[in-house]
mmCIF file of C-alpha atoms in Angstrom:
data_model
loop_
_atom_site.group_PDB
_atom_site.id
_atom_site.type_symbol
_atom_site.label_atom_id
_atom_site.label_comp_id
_atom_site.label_asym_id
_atom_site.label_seq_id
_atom_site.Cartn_x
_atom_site.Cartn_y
_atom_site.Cartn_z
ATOM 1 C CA UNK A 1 0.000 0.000 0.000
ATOM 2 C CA UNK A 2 2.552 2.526 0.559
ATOM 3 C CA UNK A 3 4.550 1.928 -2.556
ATOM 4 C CA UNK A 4 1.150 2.163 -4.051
ATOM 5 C CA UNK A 5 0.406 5.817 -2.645
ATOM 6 C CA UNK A 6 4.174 6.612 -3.482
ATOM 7 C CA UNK A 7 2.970 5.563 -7.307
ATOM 8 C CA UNK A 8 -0.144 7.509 -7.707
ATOM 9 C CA UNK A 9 1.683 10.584 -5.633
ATOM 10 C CA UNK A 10 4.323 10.389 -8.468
ATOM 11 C CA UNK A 11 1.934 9.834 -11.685
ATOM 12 C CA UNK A 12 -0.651 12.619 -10.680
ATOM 13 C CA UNK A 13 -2.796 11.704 -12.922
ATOM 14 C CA UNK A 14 -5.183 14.639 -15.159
ATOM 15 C CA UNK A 15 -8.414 14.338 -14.199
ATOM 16 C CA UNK A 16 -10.794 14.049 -17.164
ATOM 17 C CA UNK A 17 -14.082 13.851 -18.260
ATOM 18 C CA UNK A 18 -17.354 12.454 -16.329
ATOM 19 C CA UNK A 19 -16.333 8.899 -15.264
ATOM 20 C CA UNK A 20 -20.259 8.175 -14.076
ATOM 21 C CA UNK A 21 -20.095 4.350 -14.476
ATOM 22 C CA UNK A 22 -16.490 3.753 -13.861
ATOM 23 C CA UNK A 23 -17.177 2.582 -9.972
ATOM 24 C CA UNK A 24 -19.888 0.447 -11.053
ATOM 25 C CA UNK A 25 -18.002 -1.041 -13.595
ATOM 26 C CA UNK A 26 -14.734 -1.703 -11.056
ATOM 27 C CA UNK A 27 -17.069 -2.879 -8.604
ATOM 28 C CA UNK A 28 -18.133 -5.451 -10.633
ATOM 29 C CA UNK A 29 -15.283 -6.739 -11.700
ATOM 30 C CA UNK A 30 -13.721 -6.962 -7.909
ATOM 31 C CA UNK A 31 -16.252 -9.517 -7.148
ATOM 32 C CA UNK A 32 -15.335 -11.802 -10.190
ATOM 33 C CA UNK A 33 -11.633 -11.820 -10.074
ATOM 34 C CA UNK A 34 -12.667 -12.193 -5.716
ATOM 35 C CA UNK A 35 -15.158 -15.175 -6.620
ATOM 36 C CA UNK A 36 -12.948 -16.313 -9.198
ATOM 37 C CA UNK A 37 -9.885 -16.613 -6.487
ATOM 38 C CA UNK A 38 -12.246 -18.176 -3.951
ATOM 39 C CA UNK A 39 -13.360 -21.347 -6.838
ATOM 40 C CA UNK A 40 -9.327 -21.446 -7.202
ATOM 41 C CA UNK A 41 -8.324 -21.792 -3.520
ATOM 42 C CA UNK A 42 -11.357 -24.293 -3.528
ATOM 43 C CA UNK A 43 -10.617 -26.778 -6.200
ATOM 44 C CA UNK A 44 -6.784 -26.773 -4.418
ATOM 45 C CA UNK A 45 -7.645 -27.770 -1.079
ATOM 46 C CA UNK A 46 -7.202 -31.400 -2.060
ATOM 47 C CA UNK A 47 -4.189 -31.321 -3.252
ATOM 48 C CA UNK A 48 -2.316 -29.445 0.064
ATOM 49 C CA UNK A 49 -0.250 -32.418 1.300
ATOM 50 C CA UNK A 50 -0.790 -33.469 5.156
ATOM 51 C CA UNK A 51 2.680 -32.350 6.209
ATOM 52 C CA UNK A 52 1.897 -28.758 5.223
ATOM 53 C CA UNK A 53 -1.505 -28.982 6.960
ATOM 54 C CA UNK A 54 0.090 -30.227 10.508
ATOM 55 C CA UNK A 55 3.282 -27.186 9.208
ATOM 56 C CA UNK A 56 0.640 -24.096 9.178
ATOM 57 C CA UNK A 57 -1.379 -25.707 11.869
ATOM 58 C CA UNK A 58 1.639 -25.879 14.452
ATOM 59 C CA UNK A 59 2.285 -21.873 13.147
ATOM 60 C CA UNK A 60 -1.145 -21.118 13.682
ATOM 61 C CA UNK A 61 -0.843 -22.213 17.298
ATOM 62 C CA UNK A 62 2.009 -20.922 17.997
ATOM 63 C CA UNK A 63 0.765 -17.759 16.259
ATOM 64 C CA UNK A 64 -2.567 -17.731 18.576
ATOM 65 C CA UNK A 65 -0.365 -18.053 21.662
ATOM 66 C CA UNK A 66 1.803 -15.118 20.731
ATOM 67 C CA UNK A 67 -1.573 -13.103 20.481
ATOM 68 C CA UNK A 68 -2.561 -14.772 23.695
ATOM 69 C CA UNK A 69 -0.113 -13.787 25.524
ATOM 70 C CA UNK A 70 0.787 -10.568 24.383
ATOM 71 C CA UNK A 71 4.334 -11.446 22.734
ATOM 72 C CA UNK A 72 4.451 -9.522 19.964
ATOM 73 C CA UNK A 73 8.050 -10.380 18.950
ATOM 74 C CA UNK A 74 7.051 -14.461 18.741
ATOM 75 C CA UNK A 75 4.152 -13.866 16.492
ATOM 76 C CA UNK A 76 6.726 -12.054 14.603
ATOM 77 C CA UNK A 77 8.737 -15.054 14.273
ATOM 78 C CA UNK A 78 5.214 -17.065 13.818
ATOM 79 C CA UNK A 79 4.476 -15.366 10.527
ATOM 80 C CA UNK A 80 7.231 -14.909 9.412
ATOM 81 C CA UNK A 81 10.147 -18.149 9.631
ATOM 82 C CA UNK A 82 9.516 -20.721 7.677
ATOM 83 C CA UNK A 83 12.502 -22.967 8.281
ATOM 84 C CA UNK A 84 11.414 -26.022 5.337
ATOM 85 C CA UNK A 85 11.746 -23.445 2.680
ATOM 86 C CA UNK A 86 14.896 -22.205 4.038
ATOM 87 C CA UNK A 87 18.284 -22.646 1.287
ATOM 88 C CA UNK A 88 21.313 -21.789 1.634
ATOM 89 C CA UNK A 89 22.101 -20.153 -1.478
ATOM 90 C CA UNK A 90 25.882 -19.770 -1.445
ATOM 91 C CA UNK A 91 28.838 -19.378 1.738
ATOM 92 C CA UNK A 92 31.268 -17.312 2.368
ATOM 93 C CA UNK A 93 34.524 -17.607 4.618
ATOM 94 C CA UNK A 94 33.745 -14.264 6.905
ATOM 95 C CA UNK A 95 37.519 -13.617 6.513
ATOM 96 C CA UNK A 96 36.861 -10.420 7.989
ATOM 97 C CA UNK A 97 35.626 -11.880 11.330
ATOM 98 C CA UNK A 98 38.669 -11.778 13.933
ATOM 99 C CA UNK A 99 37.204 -10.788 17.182
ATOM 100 C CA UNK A 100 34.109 -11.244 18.891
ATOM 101 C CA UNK A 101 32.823 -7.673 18.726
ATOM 102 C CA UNK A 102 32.746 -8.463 14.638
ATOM 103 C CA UNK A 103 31.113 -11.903 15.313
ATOM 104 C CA UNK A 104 27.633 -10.513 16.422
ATOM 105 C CA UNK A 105 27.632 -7.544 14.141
ATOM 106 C CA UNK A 106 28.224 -9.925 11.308
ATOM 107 C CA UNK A 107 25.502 -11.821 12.469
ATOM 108 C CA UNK A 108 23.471 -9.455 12.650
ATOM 109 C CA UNK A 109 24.075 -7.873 8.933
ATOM 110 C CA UNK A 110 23.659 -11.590 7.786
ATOM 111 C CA UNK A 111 20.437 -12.137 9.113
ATOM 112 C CA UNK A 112 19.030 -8.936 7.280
ATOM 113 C CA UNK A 113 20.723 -9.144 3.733
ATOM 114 C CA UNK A 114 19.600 -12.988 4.002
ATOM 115 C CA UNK A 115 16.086 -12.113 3.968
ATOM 116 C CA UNK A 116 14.484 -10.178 1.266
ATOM 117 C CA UNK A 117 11.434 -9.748 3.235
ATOM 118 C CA UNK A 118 13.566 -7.834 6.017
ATOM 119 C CA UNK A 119 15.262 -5.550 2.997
ATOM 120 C CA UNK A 120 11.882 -4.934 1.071
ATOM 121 C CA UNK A 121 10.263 -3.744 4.692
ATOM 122 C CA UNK A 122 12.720 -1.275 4.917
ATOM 123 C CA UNK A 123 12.284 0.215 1.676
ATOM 124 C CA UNK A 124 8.396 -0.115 1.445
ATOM 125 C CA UNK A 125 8.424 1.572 4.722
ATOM 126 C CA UNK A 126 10.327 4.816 3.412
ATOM 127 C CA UNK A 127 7.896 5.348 0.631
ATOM 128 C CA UNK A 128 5.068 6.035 3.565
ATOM 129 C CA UNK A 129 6.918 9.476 4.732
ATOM 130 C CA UNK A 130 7.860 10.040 1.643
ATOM 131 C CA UNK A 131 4.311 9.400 -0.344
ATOM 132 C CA UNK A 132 3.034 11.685 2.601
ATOM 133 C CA UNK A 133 5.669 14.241 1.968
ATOM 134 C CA UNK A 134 5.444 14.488 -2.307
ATOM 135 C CA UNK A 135 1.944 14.923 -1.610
ATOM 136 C CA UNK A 136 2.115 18.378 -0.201
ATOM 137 C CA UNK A 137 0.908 17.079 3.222
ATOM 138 C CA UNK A 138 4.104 17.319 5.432
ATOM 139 C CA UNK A 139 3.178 21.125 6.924
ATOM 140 C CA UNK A 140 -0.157 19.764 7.804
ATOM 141 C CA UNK A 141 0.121 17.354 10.373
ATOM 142 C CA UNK A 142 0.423 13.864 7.865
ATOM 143 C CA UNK A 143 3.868 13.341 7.702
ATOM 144 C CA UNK A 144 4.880 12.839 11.494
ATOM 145 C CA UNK A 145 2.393 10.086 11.983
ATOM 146 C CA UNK A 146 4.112 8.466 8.422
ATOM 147 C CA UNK A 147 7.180 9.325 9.614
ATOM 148 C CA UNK A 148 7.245 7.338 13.306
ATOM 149 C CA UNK A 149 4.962 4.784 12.005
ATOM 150 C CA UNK A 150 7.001 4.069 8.808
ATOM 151 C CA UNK A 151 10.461 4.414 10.911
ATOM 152 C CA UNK A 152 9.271 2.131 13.624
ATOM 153 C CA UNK A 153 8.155 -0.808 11.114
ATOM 154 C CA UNK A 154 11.849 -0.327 8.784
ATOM 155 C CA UNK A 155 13.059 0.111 12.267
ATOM 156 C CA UNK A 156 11.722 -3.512 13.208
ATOM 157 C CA UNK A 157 13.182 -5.234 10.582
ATOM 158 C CA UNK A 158 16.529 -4.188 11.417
ATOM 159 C CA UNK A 159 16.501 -5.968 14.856
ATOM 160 C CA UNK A 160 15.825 -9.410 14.039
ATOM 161 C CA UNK A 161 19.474 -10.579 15.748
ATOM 162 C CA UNK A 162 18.330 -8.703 19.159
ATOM 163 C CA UNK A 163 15.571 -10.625 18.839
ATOM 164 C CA UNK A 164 16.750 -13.928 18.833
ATOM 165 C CA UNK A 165 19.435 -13.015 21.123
ATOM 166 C CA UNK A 166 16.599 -12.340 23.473
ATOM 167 C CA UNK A 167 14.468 -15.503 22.835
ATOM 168 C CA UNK A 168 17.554 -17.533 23.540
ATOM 169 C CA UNK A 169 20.037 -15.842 25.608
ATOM 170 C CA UNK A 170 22.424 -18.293 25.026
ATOM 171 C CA UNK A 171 23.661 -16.644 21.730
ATOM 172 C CA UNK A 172 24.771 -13.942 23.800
ATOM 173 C CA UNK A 173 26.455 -15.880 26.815
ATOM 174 C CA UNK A 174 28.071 -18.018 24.023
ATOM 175 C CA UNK A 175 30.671 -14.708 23.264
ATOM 176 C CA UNK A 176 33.471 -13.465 25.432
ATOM 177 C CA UNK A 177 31.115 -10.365 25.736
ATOM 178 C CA UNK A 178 29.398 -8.503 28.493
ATOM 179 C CA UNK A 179 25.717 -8.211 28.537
ATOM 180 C CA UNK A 180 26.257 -3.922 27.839
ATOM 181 C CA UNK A 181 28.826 -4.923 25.161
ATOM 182 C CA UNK A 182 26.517 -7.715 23.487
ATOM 183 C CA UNK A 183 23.537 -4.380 23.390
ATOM 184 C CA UNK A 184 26.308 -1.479 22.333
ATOM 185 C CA UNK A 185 27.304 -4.205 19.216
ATOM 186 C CA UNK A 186 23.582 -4.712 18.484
ATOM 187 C CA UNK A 187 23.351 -1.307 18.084
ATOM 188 C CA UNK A 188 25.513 -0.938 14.962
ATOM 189 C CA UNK A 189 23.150 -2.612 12.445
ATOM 190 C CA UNK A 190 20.208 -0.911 13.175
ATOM 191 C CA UNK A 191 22.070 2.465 13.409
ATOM 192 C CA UNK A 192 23.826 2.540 9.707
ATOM 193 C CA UNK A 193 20.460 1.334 8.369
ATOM 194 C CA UNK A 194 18.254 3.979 10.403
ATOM 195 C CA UNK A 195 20.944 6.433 8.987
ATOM 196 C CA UNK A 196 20.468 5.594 5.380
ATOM 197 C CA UNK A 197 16.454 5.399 5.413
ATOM 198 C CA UNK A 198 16.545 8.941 7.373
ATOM 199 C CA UNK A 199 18.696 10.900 5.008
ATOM 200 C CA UNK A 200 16.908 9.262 2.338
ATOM 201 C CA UNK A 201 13.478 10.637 3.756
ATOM 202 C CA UNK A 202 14.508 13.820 4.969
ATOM 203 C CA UNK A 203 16.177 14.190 1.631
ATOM 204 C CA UNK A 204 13.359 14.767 0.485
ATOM 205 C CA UNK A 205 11.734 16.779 2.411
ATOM 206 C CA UNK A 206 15.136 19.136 1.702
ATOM 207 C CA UNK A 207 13.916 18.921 -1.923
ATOM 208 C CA UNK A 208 10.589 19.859 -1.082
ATOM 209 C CA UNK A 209 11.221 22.795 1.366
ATOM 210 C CA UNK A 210 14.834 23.722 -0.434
ATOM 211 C CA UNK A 211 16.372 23.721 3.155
ATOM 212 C CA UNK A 212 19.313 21.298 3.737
ATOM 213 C CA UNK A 213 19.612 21.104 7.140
ATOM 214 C CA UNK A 214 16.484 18.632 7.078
ATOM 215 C CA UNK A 215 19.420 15.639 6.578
ATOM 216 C CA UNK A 216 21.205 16.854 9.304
ATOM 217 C CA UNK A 217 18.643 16.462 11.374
ATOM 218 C CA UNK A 218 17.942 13.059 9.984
ATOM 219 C CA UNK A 219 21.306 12.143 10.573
ATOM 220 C CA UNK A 220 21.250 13.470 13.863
ATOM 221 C CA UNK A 221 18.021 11.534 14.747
ATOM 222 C CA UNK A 222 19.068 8.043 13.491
ATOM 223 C CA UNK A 223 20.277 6.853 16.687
ATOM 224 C CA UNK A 224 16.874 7.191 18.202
ATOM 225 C CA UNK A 225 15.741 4.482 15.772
ATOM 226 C CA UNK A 226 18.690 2.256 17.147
ATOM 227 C CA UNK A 227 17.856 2.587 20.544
ATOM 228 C CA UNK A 228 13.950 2.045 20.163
ATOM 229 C CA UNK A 229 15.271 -1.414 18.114
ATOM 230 C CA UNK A 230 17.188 -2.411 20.975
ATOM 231 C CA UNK A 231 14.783 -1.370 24.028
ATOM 232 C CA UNK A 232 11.818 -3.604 22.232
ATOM 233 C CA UNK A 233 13.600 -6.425 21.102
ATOM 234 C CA UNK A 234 15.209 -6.951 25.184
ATOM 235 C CA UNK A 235 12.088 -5.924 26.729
ATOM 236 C CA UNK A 236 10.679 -7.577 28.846
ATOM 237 C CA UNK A 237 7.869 -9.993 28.879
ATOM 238 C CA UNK A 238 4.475 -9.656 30.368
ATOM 239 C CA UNK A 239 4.000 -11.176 34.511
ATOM 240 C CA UNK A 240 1.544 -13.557 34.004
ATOM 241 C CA UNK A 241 2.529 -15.709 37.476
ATOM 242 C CA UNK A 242 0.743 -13.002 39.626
ATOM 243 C CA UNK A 243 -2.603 -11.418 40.356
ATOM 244 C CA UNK A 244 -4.084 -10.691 36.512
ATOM 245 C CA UNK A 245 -6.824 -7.701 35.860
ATOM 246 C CA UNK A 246 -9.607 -8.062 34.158
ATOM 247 C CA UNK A 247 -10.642 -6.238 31.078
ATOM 248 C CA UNK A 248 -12.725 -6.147 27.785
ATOM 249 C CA UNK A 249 -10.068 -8.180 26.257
ATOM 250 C CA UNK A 250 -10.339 -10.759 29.106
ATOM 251 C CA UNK A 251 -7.588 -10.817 32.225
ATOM 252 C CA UNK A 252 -4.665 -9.435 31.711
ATOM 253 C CA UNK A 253 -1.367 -8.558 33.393
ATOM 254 C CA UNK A 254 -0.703 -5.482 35.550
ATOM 255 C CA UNK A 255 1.613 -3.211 33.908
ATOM 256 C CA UNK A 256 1.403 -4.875 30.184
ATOM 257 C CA UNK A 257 0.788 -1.110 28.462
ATOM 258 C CA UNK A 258 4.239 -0.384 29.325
ATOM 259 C CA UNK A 259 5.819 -3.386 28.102
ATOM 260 C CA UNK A 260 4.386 -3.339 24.800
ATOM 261 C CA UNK A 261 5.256 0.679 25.138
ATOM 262 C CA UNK A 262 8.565 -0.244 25.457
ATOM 263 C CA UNK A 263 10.189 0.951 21.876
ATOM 264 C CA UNK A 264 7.947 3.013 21.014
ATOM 265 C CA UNK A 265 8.030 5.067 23.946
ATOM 266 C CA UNK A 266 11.409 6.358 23.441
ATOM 267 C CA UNK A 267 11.067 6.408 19.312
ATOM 268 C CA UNK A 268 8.408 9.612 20.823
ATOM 269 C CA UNK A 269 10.527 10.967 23.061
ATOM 270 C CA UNK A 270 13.289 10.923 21.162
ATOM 271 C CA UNK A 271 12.546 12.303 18.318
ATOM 272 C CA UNK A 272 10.365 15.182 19.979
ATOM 273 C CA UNK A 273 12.732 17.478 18.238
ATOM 274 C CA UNK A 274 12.083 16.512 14.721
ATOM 275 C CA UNK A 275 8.917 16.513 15.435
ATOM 276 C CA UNK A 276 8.996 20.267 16.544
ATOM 277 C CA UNK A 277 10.835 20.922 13.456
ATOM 278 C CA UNK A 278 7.952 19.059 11.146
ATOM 279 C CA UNK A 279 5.269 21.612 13.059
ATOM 280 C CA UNK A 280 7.221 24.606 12.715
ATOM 281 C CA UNK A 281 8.221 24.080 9.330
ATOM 282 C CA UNK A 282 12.109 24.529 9.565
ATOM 283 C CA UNK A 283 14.848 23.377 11.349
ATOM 284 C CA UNK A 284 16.854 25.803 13.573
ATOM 285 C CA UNK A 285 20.191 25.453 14.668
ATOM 286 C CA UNK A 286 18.957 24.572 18.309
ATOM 287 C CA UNK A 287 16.853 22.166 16.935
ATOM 288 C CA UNK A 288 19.698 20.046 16.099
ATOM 289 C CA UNK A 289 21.522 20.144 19.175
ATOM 290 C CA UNK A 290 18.394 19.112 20.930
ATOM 291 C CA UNK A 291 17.801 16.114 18.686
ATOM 292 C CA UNK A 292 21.635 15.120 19.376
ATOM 293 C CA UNK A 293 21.175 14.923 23.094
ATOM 294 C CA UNK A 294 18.093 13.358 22.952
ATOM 295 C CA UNK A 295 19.844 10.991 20.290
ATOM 296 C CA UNK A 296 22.473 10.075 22.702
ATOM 297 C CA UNK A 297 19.816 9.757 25.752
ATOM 298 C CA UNK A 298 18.064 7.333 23.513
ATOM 299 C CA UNK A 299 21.085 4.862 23.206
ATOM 300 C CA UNK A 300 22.112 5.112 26.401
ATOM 301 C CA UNK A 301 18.639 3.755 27.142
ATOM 302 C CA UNK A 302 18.374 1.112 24.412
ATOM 303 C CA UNK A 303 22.101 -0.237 25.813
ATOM 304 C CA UNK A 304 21.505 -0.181 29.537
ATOM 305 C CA UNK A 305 21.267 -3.789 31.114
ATOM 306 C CA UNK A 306 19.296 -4.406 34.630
ATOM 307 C CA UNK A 307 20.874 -5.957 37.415
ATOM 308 C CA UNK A 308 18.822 -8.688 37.192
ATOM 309 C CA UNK A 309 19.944 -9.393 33.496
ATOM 310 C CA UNK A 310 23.415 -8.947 34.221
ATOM 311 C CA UNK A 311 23.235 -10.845 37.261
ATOM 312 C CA UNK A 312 21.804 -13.874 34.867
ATOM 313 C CA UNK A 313 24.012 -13.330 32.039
ATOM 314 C CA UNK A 314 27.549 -14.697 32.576
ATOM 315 C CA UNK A 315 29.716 -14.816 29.117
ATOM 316 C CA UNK A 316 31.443 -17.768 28.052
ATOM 317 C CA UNK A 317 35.165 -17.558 28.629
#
């Protein structure tokens, strides 16, 4: 849908003439092509083999747990891994990796350019902003809820090795690495990616404004990105062992707002500066400092470990 918008923003097409029966016409032929798809679908179903059956039946559980209990990053990897279809199309040495500290970031930039899915997210989420901003929409209030919504889902796909490191700590322990070291290093990925998709957007909004220091203040507010990455993927999972509340949605966990706030939160704060900028239109000088501090608040909070984790986390010597 976004590359869509980003397509008819581009085109602007004339309008012309009366197109009376037009709607009629499309509407029409929607419900063949959708009752033609349903007969297809129909006359396959006896040809799925059992194996793939009991395959998206065990993902569908696993899929209605994750809703069930509020784990947002395991119904990620629900809909997402699909380990029978996986190849390995061709190997390399890693030549380059001699320490540790180049171990996990490796890992980390293999587990994104490995998956086309992860690379076409963070493209297809760049043309929301940026649909929003070629349409003559940013000064009106359109772009910033593009902006952190696109940001946050390219932002998700960049964190896919904090995520795993958090489902099974033992990735982590594994390396000669302290916990704070192991979050610093999972910064990297998510930081040179964040910096290319921001310049890219803000770019444009340079090109639409004819000030340059929009970049700089995408540059400067990359880091926030990082740091939201980090804070979600480590965060911590809902307490269901205690006392649970009830609500519409059934009972739930005290305190399970904040932990599915818990990225988000700080993509906000942090980029509360940019934000000013979008409603005022430019992009002073202060501006810019402002976005750097809170830049540099926002990875010191996406890197900081708990006692508790630390505590649990002893690295493999």
């Amino acid at each position: 849908m976004p590359v869509a918008g980003l397509v008819l923003v581009l085109a602007r097409p004339a309008a012309t003439g009366p197109t009376t029966g037009l709607p009629a016409v499309a509407a029409v032929a929607a419900v063949g092509l959708a009752a033609l798809a349903v007969a297809a679908v129909d006359l396959r179903l006896g040809r799925v083999p059992d194996a793939e059956l009991r395959e998206r039946g065990a993902v569908a559980g696993q899929a209605i747990g994750a809703v069930v209990s509020l784990d947002s990053r395991e119904l990620g990897r629900a809909l997402t891994e699909n380990p029978r279809h996986q190849r390995r199309r061709k190997s390399s040495r890693l030549t380059w990796v001699s320490s540790p500290a180049r171990a996990l970031v490796t890992a980390d930039v293999l587990l994104l350019v490995r998956s086309p899915r992860r690379v076409a997210q963070v493209v297809v989420a760049g043309c929301l902003p940026v649909a929003a901003i070629l349409a003559g929409a940013w000064h009106a209030g359109v772009t910033v809820p593009a902006l952190l919504i696109g940001g946050y889902v390219a932002t998700l796909a960049t964190a896919e090795g904090s995520r795993r490191g958090e489902a099974a700590p033992v990735l982590d322990a594994l390396l000669p690495l302290d916990a704070r070291t192991v979050r610093r290093l999972r910064l990297v990925v998510p930081g040179v990616v964040m910096l290319g998709w921001s310049l890219a957007v803000f770019a444009v909004v340079a090109a639409r404004t004819g000030d340059w220091m929009w970049p700089v203040l995408g540059a400067v507010a990359a880091p926030v990105w990082a740091g939201a990455a980090v804070r979600g993927a480590y965060r911590r999972a809902p307490d269901w062992s205690g006392a649970l509340v009830a609500s519409p949605f059934g009972p739930l966990p005290p305190g399970v707002a904040s932990v599915l706030a818990s990225g988000p939160d700080v993509v906000v704060l942090g980029l509360a500066p940019a934000i000013v900028a979008f409603v005022v239109g430019a992009v002073p000088p202060v501006v810019v400092v402002v976005q750097g501090i809170a830049s540099g608040v926002v990875l010191l909070v996406g890197s900081h470990v708990s006692a508790a984790r630390r505590a649990t986390t002893v690295p493999a010597r």
